[in-house]
Short mmCIF file of N, CA and C in Angstrom, two decimals:
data_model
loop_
_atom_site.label_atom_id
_atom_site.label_comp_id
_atom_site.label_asym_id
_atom_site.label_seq_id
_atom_site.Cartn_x
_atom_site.Cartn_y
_atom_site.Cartn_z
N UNK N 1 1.24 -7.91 40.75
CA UNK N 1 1.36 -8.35 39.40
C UNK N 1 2.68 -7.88 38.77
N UNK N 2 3.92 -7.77 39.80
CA UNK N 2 4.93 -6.98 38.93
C UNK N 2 6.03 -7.92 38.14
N UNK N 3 5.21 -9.58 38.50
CA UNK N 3 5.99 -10.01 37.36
C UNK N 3 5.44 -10.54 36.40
N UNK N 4 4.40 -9.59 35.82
CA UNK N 4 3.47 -9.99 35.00
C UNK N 4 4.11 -9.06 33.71
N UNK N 5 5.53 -9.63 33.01
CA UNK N 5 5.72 -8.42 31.56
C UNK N 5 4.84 -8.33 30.67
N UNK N 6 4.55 -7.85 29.83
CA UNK N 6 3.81 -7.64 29.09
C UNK N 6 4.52 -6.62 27.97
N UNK N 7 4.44 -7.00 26.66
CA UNK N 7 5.16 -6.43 25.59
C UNK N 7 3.97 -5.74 24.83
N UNK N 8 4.07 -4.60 24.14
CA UNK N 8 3.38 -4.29 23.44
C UNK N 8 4.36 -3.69 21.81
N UNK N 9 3.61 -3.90 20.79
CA UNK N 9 4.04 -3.97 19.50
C UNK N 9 3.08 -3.20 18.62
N UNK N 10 3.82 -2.04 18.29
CA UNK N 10 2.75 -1.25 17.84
C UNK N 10 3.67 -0.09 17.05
N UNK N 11 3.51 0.40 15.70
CA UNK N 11 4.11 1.12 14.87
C UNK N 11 3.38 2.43 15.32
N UNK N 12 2.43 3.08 16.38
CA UNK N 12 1.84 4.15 16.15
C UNK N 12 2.46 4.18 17.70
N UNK N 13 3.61 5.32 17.93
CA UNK N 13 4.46 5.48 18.90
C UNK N 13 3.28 5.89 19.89
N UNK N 14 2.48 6.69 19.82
CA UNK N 14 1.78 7.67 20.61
C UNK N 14 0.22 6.80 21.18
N UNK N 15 -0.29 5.29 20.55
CA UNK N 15 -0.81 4.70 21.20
C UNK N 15 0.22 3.74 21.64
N UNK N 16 1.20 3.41 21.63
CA UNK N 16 2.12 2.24 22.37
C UNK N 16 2.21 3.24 23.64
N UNK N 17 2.57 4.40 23.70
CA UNK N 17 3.12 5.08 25.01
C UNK N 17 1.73 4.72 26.07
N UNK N 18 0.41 5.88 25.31
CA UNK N 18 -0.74 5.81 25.93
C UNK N 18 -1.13 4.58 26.71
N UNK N 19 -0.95 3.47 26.11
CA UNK N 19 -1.18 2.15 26.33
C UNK N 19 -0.92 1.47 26.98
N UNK N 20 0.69 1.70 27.40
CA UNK N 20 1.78 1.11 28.01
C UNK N 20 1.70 2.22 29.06
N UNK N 21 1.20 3.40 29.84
CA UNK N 21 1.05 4.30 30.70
C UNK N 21 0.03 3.58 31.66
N UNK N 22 -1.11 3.27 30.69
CA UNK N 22 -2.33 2.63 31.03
C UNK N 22 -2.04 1.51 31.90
N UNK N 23 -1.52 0.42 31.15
CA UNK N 23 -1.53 -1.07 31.49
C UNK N 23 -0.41 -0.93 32.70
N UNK N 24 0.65 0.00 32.83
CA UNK N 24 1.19 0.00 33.89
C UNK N 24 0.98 0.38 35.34
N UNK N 25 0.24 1.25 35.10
CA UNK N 25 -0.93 1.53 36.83
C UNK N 25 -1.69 0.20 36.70
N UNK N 26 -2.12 -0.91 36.15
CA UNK N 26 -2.78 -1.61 36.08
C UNK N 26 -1.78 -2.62 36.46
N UNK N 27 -0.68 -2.70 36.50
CA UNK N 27 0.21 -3.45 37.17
C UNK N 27 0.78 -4.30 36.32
N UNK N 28 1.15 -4.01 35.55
CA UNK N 28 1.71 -4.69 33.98
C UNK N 28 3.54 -4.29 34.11
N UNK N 29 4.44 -4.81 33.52
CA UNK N 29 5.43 -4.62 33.90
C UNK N 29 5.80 -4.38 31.82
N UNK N 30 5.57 -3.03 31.53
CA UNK N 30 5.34 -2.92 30.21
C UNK N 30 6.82 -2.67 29.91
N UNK N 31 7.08 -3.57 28.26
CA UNK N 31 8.26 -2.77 27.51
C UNK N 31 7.72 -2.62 26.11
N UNK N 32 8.15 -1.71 24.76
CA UNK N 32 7.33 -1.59 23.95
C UNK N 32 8.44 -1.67 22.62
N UNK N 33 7.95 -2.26 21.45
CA UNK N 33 8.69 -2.08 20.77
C UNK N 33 7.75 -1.62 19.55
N UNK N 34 8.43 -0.94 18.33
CA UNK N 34 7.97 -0.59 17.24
C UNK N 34 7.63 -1.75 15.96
N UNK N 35 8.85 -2.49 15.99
CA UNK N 35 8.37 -3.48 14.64
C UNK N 35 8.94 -4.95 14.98
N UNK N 36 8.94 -5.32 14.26
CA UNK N 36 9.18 -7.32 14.27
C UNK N 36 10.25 -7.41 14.49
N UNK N 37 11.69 -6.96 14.18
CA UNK N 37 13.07 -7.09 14.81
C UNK N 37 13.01 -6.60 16.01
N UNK N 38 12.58 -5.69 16.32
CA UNK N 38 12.42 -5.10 17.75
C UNK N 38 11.95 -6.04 18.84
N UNK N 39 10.97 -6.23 18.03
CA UNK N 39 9.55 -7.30 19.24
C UNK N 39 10.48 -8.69 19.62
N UNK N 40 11.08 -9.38 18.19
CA UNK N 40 11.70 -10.44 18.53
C UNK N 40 13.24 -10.23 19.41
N UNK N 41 13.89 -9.33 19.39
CA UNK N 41 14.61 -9.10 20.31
C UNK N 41 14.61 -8.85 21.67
N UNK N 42 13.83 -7.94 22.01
CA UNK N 42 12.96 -8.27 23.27
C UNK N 42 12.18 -9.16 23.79
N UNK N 43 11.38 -10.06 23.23
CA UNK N 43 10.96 -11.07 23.20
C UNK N 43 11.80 -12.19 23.39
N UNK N 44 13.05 -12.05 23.23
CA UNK N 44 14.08 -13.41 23.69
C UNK N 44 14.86 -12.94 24.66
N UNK N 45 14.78 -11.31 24.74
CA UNK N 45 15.78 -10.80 26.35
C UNK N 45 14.82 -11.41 27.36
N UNK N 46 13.53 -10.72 27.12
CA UNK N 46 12.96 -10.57 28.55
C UNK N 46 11.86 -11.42 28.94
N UNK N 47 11.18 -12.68 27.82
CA UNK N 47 10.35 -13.44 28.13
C UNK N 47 9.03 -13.15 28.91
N UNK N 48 8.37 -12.46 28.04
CA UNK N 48 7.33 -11.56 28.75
C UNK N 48 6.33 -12.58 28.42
N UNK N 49 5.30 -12.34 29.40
CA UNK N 49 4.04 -13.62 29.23
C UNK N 49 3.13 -13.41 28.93
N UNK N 50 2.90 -11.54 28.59
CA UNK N 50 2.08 -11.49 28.23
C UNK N 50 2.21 -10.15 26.21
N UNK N 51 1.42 -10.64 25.21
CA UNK N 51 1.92 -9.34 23.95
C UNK N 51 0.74 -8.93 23.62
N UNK N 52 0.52 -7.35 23.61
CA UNK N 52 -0.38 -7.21 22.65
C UNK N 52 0.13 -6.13 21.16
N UNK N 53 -0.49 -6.90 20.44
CA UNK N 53 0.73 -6.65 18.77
C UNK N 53 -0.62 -6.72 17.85
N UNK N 54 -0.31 -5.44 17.38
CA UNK N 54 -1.16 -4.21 16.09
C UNK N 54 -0.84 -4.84 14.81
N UNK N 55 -2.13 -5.41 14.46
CA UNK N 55 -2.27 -6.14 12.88
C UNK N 55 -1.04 -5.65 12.28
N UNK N 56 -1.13 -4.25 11.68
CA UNK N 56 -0.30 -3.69 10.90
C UNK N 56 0.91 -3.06 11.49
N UNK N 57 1.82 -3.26 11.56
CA UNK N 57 3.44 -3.13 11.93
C UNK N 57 4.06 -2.41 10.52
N UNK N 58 3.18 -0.83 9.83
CA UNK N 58 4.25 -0.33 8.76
C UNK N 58 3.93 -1.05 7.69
N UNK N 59 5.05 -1.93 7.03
CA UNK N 59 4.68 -2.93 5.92
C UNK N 59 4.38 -4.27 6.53
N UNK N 60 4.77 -4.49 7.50
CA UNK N 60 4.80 -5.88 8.10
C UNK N 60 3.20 -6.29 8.82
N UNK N 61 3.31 -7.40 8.59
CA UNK N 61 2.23 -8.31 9.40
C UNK N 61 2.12 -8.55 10.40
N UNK N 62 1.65 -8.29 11.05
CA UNK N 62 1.74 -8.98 12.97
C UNK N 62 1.34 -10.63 12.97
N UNK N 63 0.51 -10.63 12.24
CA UNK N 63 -0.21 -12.09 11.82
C UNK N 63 1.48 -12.81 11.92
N UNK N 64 2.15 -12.53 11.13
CA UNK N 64 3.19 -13.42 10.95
C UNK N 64 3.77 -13.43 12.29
N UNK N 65 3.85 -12.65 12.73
CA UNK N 65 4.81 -12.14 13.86
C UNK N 65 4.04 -13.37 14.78
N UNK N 66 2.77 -13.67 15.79
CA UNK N 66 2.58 -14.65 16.25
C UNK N 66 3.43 -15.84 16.49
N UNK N 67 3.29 -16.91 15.45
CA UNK N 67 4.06 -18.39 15.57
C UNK N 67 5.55 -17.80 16.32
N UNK N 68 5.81 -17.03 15.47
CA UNK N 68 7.47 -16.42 15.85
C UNK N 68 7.76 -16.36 17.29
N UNK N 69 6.32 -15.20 17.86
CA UNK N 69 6.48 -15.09 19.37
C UNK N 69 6.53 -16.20 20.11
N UNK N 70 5.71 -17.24 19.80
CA UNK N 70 5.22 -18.57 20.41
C UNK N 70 6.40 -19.58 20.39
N UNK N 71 7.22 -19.84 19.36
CA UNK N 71 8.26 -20.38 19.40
C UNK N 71 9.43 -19.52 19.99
N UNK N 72 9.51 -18.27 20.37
CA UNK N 72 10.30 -17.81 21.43
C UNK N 72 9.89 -17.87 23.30
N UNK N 73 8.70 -17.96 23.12
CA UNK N 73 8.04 -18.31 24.84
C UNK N 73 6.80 -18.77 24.58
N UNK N 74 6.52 -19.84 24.82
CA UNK N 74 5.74 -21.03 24.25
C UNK N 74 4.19 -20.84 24.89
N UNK N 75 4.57 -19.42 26.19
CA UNK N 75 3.57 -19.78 27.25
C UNK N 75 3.09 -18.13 27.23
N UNK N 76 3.51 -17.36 26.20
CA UNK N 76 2.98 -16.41 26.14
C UNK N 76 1.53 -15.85 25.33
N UNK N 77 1.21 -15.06 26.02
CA UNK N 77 -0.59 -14.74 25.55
C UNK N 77 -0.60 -13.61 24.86
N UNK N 78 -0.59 -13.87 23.66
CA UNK N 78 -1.51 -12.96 22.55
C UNK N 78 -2.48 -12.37 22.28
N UNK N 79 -2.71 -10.71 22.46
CA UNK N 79 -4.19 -10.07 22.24
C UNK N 79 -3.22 -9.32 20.63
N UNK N 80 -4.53 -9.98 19.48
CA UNK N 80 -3.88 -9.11 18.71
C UNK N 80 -4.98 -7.44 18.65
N UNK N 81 -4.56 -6.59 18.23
CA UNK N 81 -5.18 -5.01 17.93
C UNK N 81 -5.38 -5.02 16.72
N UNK N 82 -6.17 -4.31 16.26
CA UNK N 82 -6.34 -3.70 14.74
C UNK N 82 -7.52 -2.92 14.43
N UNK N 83 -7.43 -1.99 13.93
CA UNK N 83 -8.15 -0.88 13.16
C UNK N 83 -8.82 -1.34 12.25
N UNK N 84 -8.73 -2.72 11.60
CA UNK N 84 -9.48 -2.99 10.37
C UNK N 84 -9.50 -3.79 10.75
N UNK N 85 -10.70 -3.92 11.75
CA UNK N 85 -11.57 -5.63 11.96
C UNK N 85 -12.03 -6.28 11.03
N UNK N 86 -11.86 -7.54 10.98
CA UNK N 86 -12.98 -8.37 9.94
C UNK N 86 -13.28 -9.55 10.84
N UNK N 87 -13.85 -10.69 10.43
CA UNK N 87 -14.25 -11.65 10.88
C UNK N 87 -12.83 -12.83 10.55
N UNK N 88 -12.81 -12.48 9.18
CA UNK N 88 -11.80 -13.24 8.74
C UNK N 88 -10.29 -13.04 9.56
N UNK N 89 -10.07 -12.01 9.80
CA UNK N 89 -8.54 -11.84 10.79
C UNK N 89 -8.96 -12.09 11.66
N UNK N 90 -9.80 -11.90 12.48
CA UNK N 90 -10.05 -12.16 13.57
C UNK N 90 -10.06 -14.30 14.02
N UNK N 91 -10.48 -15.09 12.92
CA UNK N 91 -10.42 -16.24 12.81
C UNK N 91 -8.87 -16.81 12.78
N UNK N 92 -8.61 -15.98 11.50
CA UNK N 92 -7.23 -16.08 10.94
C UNK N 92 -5.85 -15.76 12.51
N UNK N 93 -5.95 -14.97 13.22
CA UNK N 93 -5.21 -14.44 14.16
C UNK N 93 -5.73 -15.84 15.16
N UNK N 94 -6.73 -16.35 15.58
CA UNK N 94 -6.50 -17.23 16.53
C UNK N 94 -6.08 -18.55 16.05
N UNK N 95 -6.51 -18.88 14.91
CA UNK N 95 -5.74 -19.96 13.95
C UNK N 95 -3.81 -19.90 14.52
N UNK N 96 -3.50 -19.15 14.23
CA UNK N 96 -2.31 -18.64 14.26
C UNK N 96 -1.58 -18.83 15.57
N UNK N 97 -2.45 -18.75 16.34
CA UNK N 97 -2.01 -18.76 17.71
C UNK N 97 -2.43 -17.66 18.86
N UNK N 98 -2.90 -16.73 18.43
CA UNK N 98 -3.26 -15.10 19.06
C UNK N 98 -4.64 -15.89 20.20
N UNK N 99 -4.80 -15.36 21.49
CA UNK N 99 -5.41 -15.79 22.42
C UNK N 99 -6.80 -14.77 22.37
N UNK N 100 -6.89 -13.72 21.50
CA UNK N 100 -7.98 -13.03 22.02
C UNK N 100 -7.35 -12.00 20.88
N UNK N 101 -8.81 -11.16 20.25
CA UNK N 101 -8.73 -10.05 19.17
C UNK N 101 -9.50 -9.01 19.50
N UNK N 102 -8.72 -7.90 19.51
CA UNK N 102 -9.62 -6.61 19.71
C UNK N 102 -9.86 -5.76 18.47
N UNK N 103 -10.47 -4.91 18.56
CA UNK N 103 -11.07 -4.07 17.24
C UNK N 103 -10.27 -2.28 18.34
N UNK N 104 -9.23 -1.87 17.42
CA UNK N 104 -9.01 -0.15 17.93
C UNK N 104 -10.35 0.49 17.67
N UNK N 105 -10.83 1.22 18.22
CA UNK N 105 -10.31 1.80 19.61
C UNK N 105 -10.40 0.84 20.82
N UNK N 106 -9.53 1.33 21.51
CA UNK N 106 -9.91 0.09 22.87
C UNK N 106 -9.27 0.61 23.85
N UNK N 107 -9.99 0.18 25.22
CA UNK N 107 -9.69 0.84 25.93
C UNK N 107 -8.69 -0.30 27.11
N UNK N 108 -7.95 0.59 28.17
CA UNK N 108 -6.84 -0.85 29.14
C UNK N 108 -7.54 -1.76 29.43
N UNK N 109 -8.70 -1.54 30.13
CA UNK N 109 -9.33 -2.39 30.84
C UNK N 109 -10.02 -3.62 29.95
N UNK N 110 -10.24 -3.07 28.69
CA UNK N 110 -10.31 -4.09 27.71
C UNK N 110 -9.51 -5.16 27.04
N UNK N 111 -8.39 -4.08 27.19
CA UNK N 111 -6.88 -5.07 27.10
C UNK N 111 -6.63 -6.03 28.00
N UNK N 112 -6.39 -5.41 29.15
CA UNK N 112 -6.69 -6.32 30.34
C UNK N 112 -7.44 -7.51 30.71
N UNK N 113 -8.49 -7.22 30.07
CA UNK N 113 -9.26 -8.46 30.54
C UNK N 113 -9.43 -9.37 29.10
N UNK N 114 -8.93 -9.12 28.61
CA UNK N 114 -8.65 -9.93 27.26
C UNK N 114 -7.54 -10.56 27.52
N UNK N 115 -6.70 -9.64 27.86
CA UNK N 115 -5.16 -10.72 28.29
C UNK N 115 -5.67 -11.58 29.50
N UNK N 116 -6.17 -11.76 30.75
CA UNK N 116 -6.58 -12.16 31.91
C UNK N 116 -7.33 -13.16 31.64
N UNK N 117 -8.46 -13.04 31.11
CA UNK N 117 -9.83 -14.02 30.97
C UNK N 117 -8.91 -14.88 29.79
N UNK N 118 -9.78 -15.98 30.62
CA UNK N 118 -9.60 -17.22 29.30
C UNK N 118 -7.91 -18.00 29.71
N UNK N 119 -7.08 -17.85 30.89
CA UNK N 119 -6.28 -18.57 31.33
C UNK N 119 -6.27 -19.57 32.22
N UNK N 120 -7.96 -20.31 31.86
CA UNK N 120 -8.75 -21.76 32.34
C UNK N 120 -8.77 -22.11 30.85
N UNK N 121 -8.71 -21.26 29.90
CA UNK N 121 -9.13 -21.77 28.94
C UNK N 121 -10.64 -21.87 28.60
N UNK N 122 -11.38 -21.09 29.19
CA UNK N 122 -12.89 -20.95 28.83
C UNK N 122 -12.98 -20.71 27.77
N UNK N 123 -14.24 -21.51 27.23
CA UNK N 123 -14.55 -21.50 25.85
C UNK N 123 -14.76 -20.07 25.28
N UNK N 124 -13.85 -19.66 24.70
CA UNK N 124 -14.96 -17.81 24.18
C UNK N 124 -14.86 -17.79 23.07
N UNK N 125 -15.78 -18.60 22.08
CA UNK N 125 -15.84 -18.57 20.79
C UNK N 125 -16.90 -17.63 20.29
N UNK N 126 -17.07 -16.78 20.80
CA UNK N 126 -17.82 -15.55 20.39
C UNK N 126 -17.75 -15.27 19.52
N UNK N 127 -16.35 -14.83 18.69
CA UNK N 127 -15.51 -14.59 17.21
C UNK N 127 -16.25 -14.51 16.35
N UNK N 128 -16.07 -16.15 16.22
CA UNK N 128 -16.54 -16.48 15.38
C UNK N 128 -17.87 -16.95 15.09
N UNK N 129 -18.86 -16.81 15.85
CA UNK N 129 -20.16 -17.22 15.79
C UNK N 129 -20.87 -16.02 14.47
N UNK N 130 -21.84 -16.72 13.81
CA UNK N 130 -22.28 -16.05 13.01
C UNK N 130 -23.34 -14.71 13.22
N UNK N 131 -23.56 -13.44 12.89
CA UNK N 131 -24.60 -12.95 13.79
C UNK N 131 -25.71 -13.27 13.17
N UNK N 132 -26.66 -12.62 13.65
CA UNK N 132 -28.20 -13.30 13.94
C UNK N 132 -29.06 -12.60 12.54
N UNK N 133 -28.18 -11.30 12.22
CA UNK N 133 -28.61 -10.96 11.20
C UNK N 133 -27.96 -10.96 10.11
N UNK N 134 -28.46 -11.23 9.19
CA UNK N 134 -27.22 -10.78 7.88
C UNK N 134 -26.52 -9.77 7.56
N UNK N 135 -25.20 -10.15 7.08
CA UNK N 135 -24.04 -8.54 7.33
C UNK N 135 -24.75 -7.75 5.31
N UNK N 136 -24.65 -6.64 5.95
CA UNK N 136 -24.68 -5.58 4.29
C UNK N 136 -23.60 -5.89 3.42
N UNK N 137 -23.83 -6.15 2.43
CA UNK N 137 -23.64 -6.61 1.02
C UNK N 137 -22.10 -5.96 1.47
N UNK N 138 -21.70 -4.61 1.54
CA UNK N 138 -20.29 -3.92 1.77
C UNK N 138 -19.73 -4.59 2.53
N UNK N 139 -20.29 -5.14 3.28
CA UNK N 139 -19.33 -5.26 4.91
C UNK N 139 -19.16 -6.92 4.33
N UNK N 140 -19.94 -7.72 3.54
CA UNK N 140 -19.62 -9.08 3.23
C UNK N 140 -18.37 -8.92 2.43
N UNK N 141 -18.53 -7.76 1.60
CA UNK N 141 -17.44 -7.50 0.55
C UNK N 141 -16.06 -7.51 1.62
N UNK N 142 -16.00 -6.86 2.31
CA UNK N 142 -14.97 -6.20 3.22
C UNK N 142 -14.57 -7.19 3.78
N UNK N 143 -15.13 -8.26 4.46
CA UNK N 143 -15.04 -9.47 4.63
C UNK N 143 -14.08 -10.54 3.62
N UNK N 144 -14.73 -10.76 2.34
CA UNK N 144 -13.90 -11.19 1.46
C UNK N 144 -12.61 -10.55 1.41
N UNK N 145 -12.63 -9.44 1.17
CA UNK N 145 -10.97 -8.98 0.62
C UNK N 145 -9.74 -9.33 1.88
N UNK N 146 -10.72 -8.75 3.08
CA UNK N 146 -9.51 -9.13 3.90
C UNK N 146 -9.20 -10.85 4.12
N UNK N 147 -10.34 -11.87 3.74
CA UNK N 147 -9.44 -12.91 4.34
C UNK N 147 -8.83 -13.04 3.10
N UNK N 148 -9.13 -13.22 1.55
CA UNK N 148 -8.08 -13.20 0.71
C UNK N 148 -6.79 -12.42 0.58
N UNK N 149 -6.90 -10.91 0.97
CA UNK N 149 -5.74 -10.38 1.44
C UNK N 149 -4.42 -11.37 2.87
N UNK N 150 -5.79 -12.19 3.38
CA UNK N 150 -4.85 -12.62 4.75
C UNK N 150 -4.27 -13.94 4.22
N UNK N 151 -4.86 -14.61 3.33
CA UNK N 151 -4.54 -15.73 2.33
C UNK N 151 -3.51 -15.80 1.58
N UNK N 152 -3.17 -14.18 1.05
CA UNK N 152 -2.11 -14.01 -0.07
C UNK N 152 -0.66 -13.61 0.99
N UNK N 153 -1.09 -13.61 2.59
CA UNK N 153 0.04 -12.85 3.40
C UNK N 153 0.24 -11.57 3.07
N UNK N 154 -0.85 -10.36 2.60
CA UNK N 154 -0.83 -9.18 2.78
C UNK N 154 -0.31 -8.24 1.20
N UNK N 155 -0.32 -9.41 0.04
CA UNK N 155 0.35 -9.31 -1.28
C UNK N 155 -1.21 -8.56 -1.88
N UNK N 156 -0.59 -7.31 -2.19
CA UNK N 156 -2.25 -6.64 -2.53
C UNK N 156 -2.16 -6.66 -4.08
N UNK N 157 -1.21 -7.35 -4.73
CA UNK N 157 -1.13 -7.71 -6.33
C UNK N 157 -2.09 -9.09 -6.63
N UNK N 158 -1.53 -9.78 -5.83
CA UNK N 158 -1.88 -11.50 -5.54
C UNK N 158 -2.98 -11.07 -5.50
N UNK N 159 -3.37 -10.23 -4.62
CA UNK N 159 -4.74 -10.44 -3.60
C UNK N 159 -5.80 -9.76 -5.08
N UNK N 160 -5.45 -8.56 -5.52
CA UNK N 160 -6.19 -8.05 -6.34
C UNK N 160 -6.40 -9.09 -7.38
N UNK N 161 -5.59 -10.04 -8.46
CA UNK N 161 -5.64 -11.06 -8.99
C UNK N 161 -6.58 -12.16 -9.11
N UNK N 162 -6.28 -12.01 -7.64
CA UNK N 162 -7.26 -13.37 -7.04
C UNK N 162 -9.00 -12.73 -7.09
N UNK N 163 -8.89 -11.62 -6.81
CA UNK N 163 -10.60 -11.22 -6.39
C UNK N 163 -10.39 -10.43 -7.90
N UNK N 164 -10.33 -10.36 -8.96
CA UNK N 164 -10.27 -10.06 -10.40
C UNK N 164 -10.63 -8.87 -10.13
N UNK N 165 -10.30 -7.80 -9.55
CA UNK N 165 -9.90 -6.18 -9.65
C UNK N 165 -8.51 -5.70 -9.78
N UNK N 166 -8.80 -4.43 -10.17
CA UNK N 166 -6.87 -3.42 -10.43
C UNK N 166 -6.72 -3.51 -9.21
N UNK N 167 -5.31 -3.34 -9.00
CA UNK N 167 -4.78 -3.13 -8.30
C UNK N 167 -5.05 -2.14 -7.07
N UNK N 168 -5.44 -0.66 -7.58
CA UNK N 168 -5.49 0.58 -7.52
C UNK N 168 -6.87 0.64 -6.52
N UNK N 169 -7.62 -0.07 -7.30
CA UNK N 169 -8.99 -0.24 -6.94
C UNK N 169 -9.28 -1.04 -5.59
N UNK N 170 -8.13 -1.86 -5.83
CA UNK N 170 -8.02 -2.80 -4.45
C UNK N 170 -7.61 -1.89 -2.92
N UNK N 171 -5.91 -0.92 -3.54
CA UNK N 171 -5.95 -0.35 -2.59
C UNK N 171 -6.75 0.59 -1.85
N UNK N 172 -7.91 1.46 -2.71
CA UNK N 172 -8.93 2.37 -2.51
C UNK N 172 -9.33 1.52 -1.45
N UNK N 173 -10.19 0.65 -1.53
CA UNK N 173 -10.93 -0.08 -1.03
C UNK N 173 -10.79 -0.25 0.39
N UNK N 174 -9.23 -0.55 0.36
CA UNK N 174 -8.66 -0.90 1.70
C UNK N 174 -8.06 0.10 2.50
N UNK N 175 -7.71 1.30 1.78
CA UNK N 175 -7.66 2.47 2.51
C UNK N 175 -8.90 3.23 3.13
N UNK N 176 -9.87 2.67 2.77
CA UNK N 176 -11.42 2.96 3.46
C UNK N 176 -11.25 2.27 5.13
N UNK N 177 -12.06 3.25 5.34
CA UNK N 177 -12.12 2.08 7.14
C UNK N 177 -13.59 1.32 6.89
N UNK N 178 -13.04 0.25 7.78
CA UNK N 178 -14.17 -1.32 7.07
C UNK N 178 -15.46 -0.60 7.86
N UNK N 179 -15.95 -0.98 7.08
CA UNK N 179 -17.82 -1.24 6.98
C UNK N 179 -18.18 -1.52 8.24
N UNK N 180 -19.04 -0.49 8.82
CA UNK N 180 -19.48 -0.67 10.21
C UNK N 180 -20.90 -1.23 10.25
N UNK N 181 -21.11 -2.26 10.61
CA UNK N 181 -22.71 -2.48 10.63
C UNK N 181 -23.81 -1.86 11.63
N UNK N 182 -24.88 -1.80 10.97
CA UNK N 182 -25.61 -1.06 11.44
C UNK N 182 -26.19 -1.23 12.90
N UNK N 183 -26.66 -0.79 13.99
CA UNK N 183 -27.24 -1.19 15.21
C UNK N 183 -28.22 -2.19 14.58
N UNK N 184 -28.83 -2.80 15.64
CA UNK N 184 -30.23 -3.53 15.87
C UNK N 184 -31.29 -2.91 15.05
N UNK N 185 -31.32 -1.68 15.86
CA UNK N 185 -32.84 -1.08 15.78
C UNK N 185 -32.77 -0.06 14.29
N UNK N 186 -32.92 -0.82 13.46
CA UNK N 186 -32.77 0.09 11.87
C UNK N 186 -34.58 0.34 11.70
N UNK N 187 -33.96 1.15 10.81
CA UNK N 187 -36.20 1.73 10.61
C UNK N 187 -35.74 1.78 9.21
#
């Protein structure tokens, strides 16, 4: 697999290394960059076929970053990462172009087979399927803000505006880590 490149894009130096250590015994031919000038510069040296690129890039969007990659190598596969799963990015990121979404923590082999699977194009609309139970009132909330946050392109003025809260209140919110739902078996 050593001409399998693979870029990774990630503002948190110390999981890009970990990551890129990982995926390389795994036979990945890794280069790594920190932010969106970076990624797109490498991204037109070395035409890697395969990226995996961290929602949040600092101030920047990875969301945006996508189309960008795609119109630099048309044939490259997108796993996006992120710490603040929702349903809505997760929709929003394959809209976009992204081939597959993970939730941090995650492990290579997860990476791996996220980048791997699905180059028949098998259906894996998992995503987005609704679950079986209803999400908690918080986690619906959490839901809303981020796809309106993903709506406004990451404008947490707009975004607060739009969902008629301060500002302040908005960022609290989002400096929380999202709403984990509960197992199955609740009593």
């Amino acid at each position: 697999m050593s001409d399998q490149q693979l870029l990774i894009i990630d503002d948190d130096a110390t999981f890009a290394r970990v990551l890129a250590r990982a995926l390389g015994s795994r036979g990945f031919e890794v280069i790594t960059a920190s932010n969106a000038d970076e990624a797109r510069a490498l991204t037109r040296r070395h035409q890697p076929r395969y990226c995996v690129l961290d929602l949040k890039l600092g101030e920047e969007n990875g969301l945006r970053l996508i189309p960008e990659l795609q119109a630099l190598v048309p044939e490259i596969r997108v796993l996006l990462l992120t710490g603040y799963a929702s349903i809505a990015t997760a929709v929003e990121a394959i809209k976009r172009g992204a081939h597959d979404y993970l939730s941090k923590p995650v492990d290579a082999d997860a990476v791996v087979r996220a980048l791997l699977d699905g180059d028949t194009n098998a259906g894996d609309d998992e995503l987005i399927d609704a679950p079986e139970a209803p999400l908690a009132l918080r986690r619906l909330e959490w839901e809303h803000i981020q796809r309106v946050l993903t709506e406004c392109d990451g404008n947490i003025s707009e975004t607060a505006r739009r969902l008629g809260m301060h500002r302040r209140t908005l960022q609290r919110k989002l400096s929380k880590h999202p709403v984990r739902e509960r197992p199955d078996s609740e009593d």
